[in-house]
Coordinates of C-alpha atoms and ligand atoms in Angstrom, one line a residue:
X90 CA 18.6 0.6 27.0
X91 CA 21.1 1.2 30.0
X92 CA 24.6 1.0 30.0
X93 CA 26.2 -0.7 33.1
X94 CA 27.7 1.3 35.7
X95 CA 31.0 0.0 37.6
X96 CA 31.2 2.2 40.5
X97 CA 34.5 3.4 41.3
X98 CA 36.6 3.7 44.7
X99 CA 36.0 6.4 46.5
X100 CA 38.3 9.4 45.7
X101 CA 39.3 13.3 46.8
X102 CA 39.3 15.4 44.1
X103 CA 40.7 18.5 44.2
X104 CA 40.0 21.0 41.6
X105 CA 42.3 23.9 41.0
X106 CA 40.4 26.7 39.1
X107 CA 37.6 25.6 40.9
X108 CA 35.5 28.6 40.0
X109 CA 36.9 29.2 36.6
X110 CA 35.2 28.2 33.6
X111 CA 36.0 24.7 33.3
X112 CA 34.6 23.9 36.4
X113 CA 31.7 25.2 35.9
X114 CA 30.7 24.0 32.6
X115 CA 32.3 21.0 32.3
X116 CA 33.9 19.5 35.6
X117 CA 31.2 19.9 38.1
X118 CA 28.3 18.5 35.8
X119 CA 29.9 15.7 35.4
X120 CA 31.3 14.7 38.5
X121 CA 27.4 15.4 39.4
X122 CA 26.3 13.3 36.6
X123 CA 28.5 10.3 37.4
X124 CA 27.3 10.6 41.5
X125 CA 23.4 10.6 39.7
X126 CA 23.9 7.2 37.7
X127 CA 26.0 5.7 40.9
X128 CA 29.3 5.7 40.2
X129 CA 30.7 7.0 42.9
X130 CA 31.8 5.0 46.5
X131 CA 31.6 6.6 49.9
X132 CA 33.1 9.0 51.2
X133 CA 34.3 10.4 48.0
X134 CA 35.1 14.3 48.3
X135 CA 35.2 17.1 46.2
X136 CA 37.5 20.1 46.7
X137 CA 37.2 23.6 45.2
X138 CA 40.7 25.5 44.9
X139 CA 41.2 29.3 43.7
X140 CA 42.5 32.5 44.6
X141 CA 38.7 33.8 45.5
X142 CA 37.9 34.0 49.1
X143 CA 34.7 31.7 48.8
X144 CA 33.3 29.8 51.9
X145 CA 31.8 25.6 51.6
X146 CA 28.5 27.5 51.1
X147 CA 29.5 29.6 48.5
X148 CA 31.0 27.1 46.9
X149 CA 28.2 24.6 47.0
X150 CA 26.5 27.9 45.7
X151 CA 28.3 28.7 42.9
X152 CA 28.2 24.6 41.9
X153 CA 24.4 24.9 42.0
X154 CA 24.0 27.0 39.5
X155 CA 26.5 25.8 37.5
X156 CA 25.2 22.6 37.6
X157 CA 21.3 23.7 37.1
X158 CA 22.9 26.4 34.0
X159 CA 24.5 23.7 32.0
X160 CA 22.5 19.8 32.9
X161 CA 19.0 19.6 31.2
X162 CA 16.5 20.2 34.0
X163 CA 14.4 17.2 33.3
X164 CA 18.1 15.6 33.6
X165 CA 18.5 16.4 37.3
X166 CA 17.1 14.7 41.0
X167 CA 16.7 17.5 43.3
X168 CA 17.8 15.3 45.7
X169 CA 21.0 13.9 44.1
X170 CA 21.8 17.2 43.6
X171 CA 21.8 18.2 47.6
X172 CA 23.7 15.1 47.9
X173 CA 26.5 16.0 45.8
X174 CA 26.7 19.8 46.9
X175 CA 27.5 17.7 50.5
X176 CA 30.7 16.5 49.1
X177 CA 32.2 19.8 48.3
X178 CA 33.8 21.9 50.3
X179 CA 36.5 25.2 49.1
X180 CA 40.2 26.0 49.8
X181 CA 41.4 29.6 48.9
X182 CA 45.3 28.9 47.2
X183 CA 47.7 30.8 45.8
X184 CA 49.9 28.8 43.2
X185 CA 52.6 31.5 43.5
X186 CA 53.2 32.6 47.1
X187 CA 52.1 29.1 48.2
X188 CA 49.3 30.7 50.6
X189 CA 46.5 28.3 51.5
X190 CA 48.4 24.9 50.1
X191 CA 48.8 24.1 53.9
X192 CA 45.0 24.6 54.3
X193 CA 44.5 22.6 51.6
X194 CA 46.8 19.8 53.4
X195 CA 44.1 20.0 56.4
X196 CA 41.5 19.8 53.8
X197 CA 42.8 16.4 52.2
X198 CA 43.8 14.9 55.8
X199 CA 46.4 12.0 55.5
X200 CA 43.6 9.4 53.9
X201 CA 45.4 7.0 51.2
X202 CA 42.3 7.5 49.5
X203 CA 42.7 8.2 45.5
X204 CA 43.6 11.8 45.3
X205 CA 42.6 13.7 41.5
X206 CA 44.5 17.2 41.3
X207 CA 43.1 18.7 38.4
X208 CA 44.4 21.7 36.4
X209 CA 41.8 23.9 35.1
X210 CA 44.0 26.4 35.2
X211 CA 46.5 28.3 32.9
X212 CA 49.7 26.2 32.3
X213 CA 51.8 28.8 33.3
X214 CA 50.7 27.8 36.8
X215 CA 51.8 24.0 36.3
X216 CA 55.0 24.1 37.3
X217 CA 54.1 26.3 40.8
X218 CA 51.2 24.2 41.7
X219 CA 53.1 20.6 41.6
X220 CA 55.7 22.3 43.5
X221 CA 53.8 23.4 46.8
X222 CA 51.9 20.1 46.5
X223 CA 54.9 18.2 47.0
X224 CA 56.4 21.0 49.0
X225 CA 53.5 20.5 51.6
X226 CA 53.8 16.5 50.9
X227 CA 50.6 16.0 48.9
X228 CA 51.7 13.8 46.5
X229 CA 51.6 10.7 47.7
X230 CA 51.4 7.0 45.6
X231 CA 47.5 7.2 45.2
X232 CA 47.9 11.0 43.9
X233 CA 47.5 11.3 39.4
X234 CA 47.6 15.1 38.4
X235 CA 45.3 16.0 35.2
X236 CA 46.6 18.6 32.4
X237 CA 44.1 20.1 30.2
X238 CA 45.9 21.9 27.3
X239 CA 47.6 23.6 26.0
X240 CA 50.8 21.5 26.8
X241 CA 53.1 24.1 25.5
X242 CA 52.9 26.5 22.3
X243 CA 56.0 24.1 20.4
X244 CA 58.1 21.1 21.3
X245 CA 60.9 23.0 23.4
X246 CA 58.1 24.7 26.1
X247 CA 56.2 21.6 25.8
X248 CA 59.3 19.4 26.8
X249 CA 60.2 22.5 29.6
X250 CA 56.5 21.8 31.1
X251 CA 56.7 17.9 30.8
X252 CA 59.9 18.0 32.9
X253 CA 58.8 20.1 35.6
X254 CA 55.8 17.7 36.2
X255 CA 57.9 14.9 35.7
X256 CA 59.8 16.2 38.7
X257 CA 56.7 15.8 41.4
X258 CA 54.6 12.8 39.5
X259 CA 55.5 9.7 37.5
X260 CA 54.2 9.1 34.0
X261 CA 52.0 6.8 35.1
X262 CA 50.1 9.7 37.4
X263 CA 50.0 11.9 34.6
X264 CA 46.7 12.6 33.1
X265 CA 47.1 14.8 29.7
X266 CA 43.1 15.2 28.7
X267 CA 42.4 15.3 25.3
X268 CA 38.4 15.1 25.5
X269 CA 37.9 14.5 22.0
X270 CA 39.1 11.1 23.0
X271 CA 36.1 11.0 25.5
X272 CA 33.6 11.2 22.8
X273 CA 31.6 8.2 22.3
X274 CA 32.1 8.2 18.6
X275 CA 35.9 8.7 19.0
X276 CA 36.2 5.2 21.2
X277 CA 33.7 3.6 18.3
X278 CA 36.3 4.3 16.0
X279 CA 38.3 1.6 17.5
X280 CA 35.1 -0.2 17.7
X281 CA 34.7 -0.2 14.3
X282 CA 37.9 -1.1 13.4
X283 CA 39.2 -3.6 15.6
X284 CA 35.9 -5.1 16.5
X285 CA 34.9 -6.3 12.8
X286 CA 36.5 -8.5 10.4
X287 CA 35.0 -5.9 7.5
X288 CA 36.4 -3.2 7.6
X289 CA 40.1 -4.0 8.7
X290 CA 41.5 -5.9 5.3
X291 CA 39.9 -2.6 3.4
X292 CA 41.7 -0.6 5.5
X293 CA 44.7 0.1 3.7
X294 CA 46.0 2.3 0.6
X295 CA 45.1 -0.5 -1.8
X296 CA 41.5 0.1 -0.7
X297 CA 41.2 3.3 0.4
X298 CA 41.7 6.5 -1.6
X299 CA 41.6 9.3 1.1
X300 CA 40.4 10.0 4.2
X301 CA 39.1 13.8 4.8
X302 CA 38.9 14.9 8.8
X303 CA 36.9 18.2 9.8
X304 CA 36.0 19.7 12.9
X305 CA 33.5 22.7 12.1
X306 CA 32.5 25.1 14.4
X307 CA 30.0 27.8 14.1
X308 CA 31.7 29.2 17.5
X309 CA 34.0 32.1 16.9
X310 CA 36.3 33.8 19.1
X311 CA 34.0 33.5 22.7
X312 CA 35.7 35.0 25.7
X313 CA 39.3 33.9 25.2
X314 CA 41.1 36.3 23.4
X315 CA 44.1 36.2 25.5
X316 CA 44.6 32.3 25.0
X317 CA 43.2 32.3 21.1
X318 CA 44.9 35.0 19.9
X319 CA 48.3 33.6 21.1
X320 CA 47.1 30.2 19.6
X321 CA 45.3 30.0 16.3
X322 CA 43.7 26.9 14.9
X323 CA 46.9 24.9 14.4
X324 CA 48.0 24.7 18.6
X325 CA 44.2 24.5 19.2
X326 CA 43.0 21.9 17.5
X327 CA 45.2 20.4 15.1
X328 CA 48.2 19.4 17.2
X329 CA 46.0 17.5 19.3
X330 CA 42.1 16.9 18.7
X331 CA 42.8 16.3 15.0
X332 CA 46.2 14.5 15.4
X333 CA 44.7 12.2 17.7
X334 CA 42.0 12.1 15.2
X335 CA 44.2 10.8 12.7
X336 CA 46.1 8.7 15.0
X337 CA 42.7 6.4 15.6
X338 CA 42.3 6.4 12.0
X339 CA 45.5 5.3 10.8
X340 CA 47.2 2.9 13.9
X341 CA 48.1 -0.6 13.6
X342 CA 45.4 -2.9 16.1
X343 CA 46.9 -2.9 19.5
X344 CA 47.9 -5.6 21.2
X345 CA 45.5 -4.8 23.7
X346 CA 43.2 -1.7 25.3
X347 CA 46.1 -1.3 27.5
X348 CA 47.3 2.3 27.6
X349 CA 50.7 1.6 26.7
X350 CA 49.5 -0.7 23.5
X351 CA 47.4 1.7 22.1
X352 CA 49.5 4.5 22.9
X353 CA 52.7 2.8 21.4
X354 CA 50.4 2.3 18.2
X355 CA 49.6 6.2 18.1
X356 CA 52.9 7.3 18.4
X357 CA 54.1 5.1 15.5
X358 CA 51.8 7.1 13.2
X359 CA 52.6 10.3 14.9
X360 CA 56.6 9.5 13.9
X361 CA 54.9 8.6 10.5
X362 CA 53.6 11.8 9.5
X363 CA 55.4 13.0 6.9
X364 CA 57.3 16.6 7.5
X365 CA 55.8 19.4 6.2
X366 CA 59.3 21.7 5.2
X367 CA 59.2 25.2 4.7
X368 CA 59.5 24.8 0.9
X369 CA 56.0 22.3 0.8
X370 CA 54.3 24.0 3.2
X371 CA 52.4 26.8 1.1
X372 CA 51.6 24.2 -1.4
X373 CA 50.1 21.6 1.3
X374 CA 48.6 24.0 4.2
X375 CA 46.2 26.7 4.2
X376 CA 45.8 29.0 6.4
X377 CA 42.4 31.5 7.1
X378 CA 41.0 34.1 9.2
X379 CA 37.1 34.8 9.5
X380 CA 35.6 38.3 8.1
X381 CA 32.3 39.8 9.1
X382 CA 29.6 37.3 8.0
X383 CA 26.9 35.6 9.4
X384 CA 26.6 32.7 11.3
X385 CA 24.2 30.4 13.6
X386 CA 21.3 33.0 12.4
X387 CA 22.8 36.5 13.0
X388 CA 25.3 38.7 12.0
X389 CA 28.7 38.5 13.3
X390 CA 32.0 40.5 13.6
X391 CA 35.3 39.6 11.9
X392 CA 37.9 37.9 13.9
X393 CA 40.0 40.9 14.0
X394 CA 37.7 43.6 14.7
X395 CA 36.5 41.5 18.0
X396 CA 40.2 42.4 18.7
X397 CA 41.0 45.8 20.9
X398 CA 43.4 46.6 18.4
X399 CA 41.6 45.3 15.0
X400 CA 44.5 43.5 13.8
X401 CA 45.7 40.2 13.6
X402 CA 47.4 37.3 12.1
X403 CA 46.2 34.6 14.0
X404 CA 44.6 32.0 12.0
X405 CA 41.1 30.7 13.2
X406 CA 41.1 27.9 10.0
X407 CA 43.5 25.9 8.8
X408 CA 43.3 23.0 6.4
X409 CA 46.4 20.6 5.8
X410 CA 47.1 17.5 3.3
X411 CA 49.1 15.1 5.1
X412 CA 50.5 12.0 4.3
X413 CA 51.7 9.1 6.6
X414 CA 55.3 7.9 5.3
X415 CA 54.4 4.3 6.0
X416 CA 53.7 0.7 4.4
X417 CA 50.0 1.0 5.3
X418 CA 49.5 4.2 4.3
X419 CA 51.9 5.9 1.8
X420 CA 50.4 7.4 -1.0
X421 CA 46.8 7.8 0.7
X422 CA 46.2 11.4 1.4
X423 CA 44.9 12.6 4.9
X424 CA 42.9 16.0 4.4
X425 CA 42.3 17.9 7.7
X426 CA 40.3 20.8 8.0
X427 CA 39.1 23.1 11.2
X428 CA 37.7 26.5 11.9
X429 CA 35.4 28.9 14.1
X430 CA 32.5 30.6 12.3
X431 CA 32.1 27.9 9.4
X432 CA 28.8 26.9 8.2
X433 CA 27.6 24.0 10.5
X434 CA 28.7 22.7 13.7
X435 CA 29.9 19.6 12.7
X436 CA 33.1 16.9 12.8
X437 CA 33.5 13.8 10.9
X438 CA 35.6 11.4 9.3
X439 CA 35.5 10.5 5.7
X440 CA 37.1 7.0 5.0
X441 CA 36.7 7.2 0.8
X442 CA 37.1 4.2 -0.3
X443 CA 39.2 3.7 -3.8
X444 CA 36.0 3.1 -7.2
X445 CA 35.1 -0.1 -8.8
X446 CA 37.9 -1.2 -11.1
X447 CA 35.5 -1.5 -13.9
X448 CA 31.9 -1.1 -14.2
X449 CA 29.7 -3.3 -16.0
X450 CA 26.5 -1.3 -15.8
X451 CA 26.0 0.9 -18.7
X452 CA 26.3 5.1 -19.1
X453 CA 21.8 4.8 -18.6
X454 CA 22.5 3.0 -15.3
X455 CA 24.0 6.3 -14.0
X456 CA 27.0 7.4 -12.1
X457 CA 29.1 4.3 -10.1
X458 CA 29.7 5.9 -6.7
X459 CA 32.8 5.0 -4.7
X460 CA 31.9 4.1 -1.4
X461 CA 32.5 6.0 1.8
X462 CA 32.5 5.4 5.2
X463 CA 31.5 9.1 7.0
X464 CA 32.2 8.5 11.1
X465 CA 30.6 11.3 12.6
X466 CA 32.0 12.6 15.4
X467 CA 28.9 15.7 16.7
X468 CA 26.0 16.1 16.2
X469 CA 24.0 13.6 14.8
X470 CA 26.4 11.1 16.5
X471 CA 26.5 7.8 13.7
X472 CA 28.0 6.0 11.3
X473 CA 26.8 5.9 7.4
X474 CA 28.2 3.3 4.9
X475 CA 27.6 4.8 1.6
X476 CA 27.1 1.9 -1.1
X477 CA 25.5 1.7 -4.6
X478 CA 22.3 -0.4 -5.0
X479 CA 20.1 -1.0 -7.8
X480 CA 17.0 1.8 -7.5
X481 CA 13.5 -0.3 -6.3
X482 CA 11.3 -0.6 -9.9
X483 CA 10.8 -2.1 -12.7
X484 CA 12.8 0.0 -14.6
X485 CA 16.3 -0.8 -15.9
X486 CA 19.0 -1.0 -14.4
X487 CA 19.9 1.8 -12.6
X488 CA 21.9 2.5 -9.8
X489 CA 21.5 4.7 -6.7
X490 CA 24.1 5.9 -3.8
X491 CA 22.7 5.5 -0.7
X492 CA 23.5 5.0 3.2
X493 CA 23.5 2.1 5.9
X494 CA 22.8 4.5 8.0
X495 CA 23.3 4.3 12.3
X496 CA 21.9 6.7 14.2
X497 CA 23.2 6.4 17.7
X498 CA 20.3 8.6 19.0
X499 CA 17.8 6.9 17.2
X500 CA 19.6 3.6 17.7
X501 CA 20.0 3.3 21.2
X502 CA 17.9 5.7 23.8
X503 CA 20.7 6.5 26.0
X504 CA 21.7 9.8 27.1
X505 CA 24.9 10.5 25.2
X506 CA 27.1 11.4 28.1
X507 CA 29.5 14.5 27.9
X508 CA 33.2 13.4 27.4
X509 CA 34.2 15.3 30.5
X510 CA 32.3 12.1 32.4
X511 CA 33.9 9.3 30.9
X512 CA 37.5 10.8 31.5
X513 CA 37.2 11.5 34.8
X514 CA 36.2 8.1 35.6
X515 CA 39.0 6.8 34.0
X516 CA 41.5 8.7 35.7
X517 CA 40.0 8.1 38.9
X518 CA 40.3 4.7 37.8
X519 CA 43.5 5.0 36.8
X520 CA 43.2 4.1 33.1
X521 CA 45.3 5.9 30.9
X522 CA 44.1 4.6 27.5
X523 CA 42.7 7.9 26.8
X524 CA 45.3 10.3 27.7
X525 CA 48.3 11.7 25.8
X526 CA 51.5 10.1 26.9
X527 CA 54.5 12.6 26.7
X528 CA 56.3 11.2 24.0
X529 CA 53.3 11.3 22.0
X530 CA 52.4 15.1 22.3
X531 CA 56.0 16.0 22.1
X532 CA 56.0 13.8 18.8
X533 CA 53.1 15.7 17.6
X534 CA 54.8 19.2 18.4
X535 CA 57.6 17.8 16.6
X536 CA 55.3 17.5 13.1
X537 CA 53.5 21.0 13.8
X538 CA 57.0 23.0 14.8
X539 CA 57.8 23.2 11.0
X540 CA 54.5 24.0 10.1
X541 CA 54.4 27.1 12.1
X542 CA 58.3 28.1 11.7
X543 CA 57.2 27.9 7.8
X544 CA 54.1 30.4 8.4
X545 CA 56.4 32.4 9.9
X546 CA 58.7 32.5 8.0
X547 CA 56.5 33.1 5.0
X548 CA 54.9 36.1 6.5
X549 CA 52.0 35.4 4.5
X550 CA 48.6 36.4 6.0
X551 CA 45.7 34.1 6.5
X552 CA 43.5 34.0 4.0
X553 CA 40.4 35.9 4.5
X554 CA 36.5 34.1 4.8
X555 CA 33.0 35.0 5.4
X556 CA 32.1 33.4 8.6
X557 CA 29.6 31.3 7.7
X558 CA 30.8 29.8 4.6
X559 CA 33.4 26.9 4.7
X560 CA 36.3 28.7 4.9
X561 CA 38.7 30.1 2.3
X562 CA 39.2 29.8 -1.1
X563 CA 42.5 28.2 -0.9
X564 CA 41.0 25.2 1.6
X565 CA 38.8 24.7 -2.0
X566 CA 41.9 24.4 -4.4
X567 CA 43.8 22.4 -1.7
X568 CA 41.6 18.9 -2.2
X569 CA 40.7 20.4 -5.9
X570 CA 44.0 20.3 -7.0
X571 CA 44.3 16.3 -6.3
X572 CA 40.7 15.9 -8.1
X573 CA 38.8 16.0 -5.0
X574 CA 36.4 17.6 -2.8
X575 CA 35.5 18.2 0.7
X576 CA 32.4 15.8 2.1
X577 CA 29.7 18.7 2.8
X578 CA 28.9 17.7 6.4
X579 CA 26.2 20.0 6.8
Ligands
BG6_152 C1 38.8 23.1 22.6 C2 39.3 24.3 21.9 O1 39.9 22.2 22.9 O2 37.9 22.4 21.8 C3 38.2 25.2 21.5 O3 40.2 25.0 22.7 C4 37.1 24.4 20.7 O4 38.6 26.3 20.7 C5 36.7 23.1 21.5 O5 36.0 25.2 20.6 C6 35.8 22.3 20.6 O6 35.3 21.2 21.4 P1 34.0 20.5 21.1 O7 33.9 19.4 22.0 O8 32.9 21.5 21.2 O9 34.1 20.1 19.6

C-alpha cells in the first residue's frame, strides 16, 4: 500500500544550526526523504547556516553522510541522493555580530518563493537571529520561522521569547514543533476519536475510569548535559510532549482540522488542568533520578556520576496524577509518567475503561476484566482493544481478556515515516494544525510553574532508581494509592 503524495510549492529553506545535531539526524533525512517520494516542486533550495567556515561542497559533504548514517541503506536512490545534495548550498552567520546575514541575503535573492527559517539552534539565539533577518529585510509575507524547544524554562522567559518573535513574524508564521505531534499514532488519536461513532459517547467520566500516559525511554543522559541538566523531565517532556498528549486525549471534537479549531480545543483543556499547589504537590507528583543499573543490555552509570561534578538534583523521571477540572472530565484521573534509563523504550496511552456494573458469570468463569484501550505511540506502532470473550471449548463458561489487536506494521506495509517529515511539509505548507500556538504553551507553563516552584520549595531530592527498572518506588505508591496500577508496556 502507498499513501498519496501532494507535492508541495517550491520553497528555500534555510537551516540555522545547519551542522549541529538536528540537522543532521533529523532535518536533512527528511527533507531528503520527502524530495525521494516527490514532494518537492522545482527549484526548491536548501540553505546550510552556522558559525563554521564550510564551503557548498563541504556542506553537500557533511549532508552525505548524515543522510547515509541515519536513512536505512536499502531506503536510499543513489541518484535521488546526488539530486538533493544539488539543492544545498552553505552560508557562514553569526547570530550575534550579524556577520554573514548579508551573505545570506545574496544566498536567498529577492524570489517570493516560500522561505522556511528553521531554528536548530539554542533559544538563546532566537531573539538575535529574527533580528538580523529583518534587519537585512528577510522577512518577507512568504517567510514562517520554526522553534524547536525549549520555548522558555517557565511562563515569564517563555512570554519574554514569544514577544521578541512576535516582533519580526506574525502568529500565523510561527512554527513551534512539537514532533510528538508528527507521529502517525499521535494524529490517529484524532482518528480514532473523531472518526468513529464508537468510541466518542464512551469517552467521558461516566465511562471511563482513568487514563495512564507513559513515555519510556531506555536513553539516559546522551551528549546534552548542558541543556538536561538545566531541564529535568518536567520542562523536557511533560510541559509539552505529554501535555500535548493529554490535550489529544481529553479535547472537545473540533469544529474542523483547522489550526485554530483544534488549537482552541487544546487550550480549553490546558486552562482545565487542575493546579497542582505547593501543599498537593508531594502527595500528587513524584519525582526520580536514575542510579547505576543496567539498561538496553549493559551496564550503565548513574545520572549523577555522568556529571563532572557527581551531583545533582535534576530529575530524569517524573510521574504526575492530574485531573481536568471540567464537565467531561472531573473525577477521571490522568496518570503521566516519563523517564531516561527505564526498562523498555516504549509510550502509550491507556484509556481504562470503568468494569461491568454487575457480572452474571459465576466466581468458576474467572476474573471480569475491564476493558482498555492501549494507543501505542513507539514501537510496535497500534492500537489494542482489550475485551472479555468466552474461552473457545466445550468447557464452561469461562471468560478470557484478550486484544483486537492493530498492528500498523503488520497492517499496512508502508514505511512509517519519521515525524520530522510530516512537519516540515506542513509548514512549508503552511498548516499549522500541528504546532503549539503561543497561548497554548504559555498556558501549559502556567500548569507546570507551580509544579516546579513546589519542588523547589520543598527541597526534597529526587527519588533514587535503578536504571532499568520502572522508576521509583514512589511512581508505585502514586497509582497504588487510588487502587491502581501502571499498564506494563513492555
Ligand atoms: C525530546 C527530548 O524532545 O524528545 C529528549 O528533549 C527525548 O530528551 C526525546 O529523548 C524523545 O523523543 P522520541 O521521539 O525518541 O520519543
Amino acid at each position: 500500500m502507498t499513501s498519496q503524495i501532494i507535492p508541495v510549492e517550491p520553497f528555500d529553506f534555510i537551516a540555522f544550526g545547519g551542522t549541529g545535531d538536528l540537522a543532521e539526524r533529523k532535518l536533512l533525512p527528511a527533507l531528503f526523504q520527502r524530495q525521494q517520494a516527490g514532494q518537492f516542486s522545482e527549484p526548491t533550495r536548501i540553505i546550510g547556516a552556522s558559525r563554521s567556515k564550510l564551503s557548498d561542497d563541504d556542506y553537500r559533504d557533511f549532508a552525505r553522510k548524515a543522510i547515509t548514517e541515519h536513512v536505512k541503506a536499502e531506503e536510499i536512490d543513489d541518484g535521488e541522493l546526488d539530486a538533493f545534495l544539488q539543492r544545498l548550498s552553505y552560508v557562514a552567520v553569526d547570530a550575534r555580530s550579524g556577520d554573514g546575514f548579508a551573505d545570506l541575503g545574496k544566498a536567498i535573492g529577492d524570489s517570493t518563493r516560500i522561505r522556511v527559517f528553521y531554528m536548530a539552534v539554542a533559544p538563546s539565539l532566537f531573539g538575535d537571529i529574527c533580528a538580523k533577518l529583518k534587519e537585512h529585510g528577510l522577512v518577507n509575507d512568504s517567510a514562517r520561522i520554526v522553534l524547536e524547544k525549549p520555548i522558555g524554562r517557565d511562563l515569564a522567559s517563555a512570554r519574554a521569547l514569544n514577544d521578541q518573535i512576535g516582533k519580526v513574524f506574525d502568529e500565523h508564521q510561527i512554527f513551534r514543533i512539537d514532533h510528538y505531534l508528527g507521529k502517525e499514532t499521535v494524529q490517529n488519536l484524532m482518528a480514532l476519536r473523531f472518526g468513529n461513532a464508537l468510541y466518542e459517547p464512551l469517552w467521558n467520566s461516566a465511562h471511563i475510569d482513568h487514563v495512564q500516559i507513559t513515555v519510556a525511554e531506555t536513553v539516559g543522559l546522551e551528549d546534552r548535559v548542558s541543556y538536561y541538566d538545566k531541564a529535568g523531565a518536567l520542562r523536557d517532556m511533560v510541559q509539552n510532549h505529554i501535555l500535548q498528549l493529554l490535550c489529544l486525549v481529553a479535547m472537545e471534537a473540533p469544529a474542523s482540522m483547522d489550526a485554530d479549531a483544534v488549537r482552541d480545543e487544546k487550550l480549553k483543556v490546558l486552562r482545565s488542568l487542575a493546579p497542582i499547589d505547593p501543599d498537593i504537590a508531594t502527595k500528587l507528583t513524584v519525582r526520580g533520578q536514575y542510579r547505576a543499573g543496567a539498561s538496553a543490555g549493559g551496564a550503565v552509570k548513574g545520572y549523577a556520576e555522568e556529571l563532572a561534578n557527581g551531583e545533582s538534583t535534576t530529575e530524569t523521571f517524573v510521574a504526575i496524577k492530574a485531573e481536568i477540572a471540567n464537565w467531561r472530565w472531573a473525577g477521571v484521573p490522568f496518570y503521566l509518567r516519563t523517564g531516561k534509563r527505564l526498562t523498555a523504550r516504549a509510550s502509550e496511552i491507556v484509556i481504562a475503561f470503568k468494569p461491568i456494573p454487575h457480572s452474571i458469570f459465576g466466581a468458576g468463569a474467572g476474573r471480569v476484566h475491564a476493558n482498555q484501550l492501549v494507543i501505542r505511540l513507539q514501537p510496535d506502532e497500534g492500537v489494542k482493544q482489550w475485551i472479555m470473550i468466552k474461552d473457545p471449548g466445550p468447557g464452561g463458561m469461562r471468560l478470557r481478556h484478550v486484544p483486537l489487536d492493530m498492528s500498523f506494521a503488520e497492517a499496512f506495509n508502508v514505511r512509517n515515516p519519521d515525524a520530522y517529515e510530516r512537519l516540515v511539509m506542513d509548514v512549508v505548507r503552511g498548516n499549522q494544525t500541528l504546532f503549539m500556538r503561543r497561548d497554548e504553551v504559555e498556558a501549559a507553563w502556567r500548569w507546570i510553574d507551580p509544579i516546579l516552584a513546589a519542588w523547589e520549595d520543598s527541597g526534597v531530592e529526587p527519588q533514587g532508581y535503578t536504571a532499568g527498572t520502572w522508576g521509583p518506588s514512589g511512581s508505585v505508591a502514586l497509582i497504588e494509592r487510588d487502587g491502581r496500577t501502571w499498564h506494563d508496556p513492555a
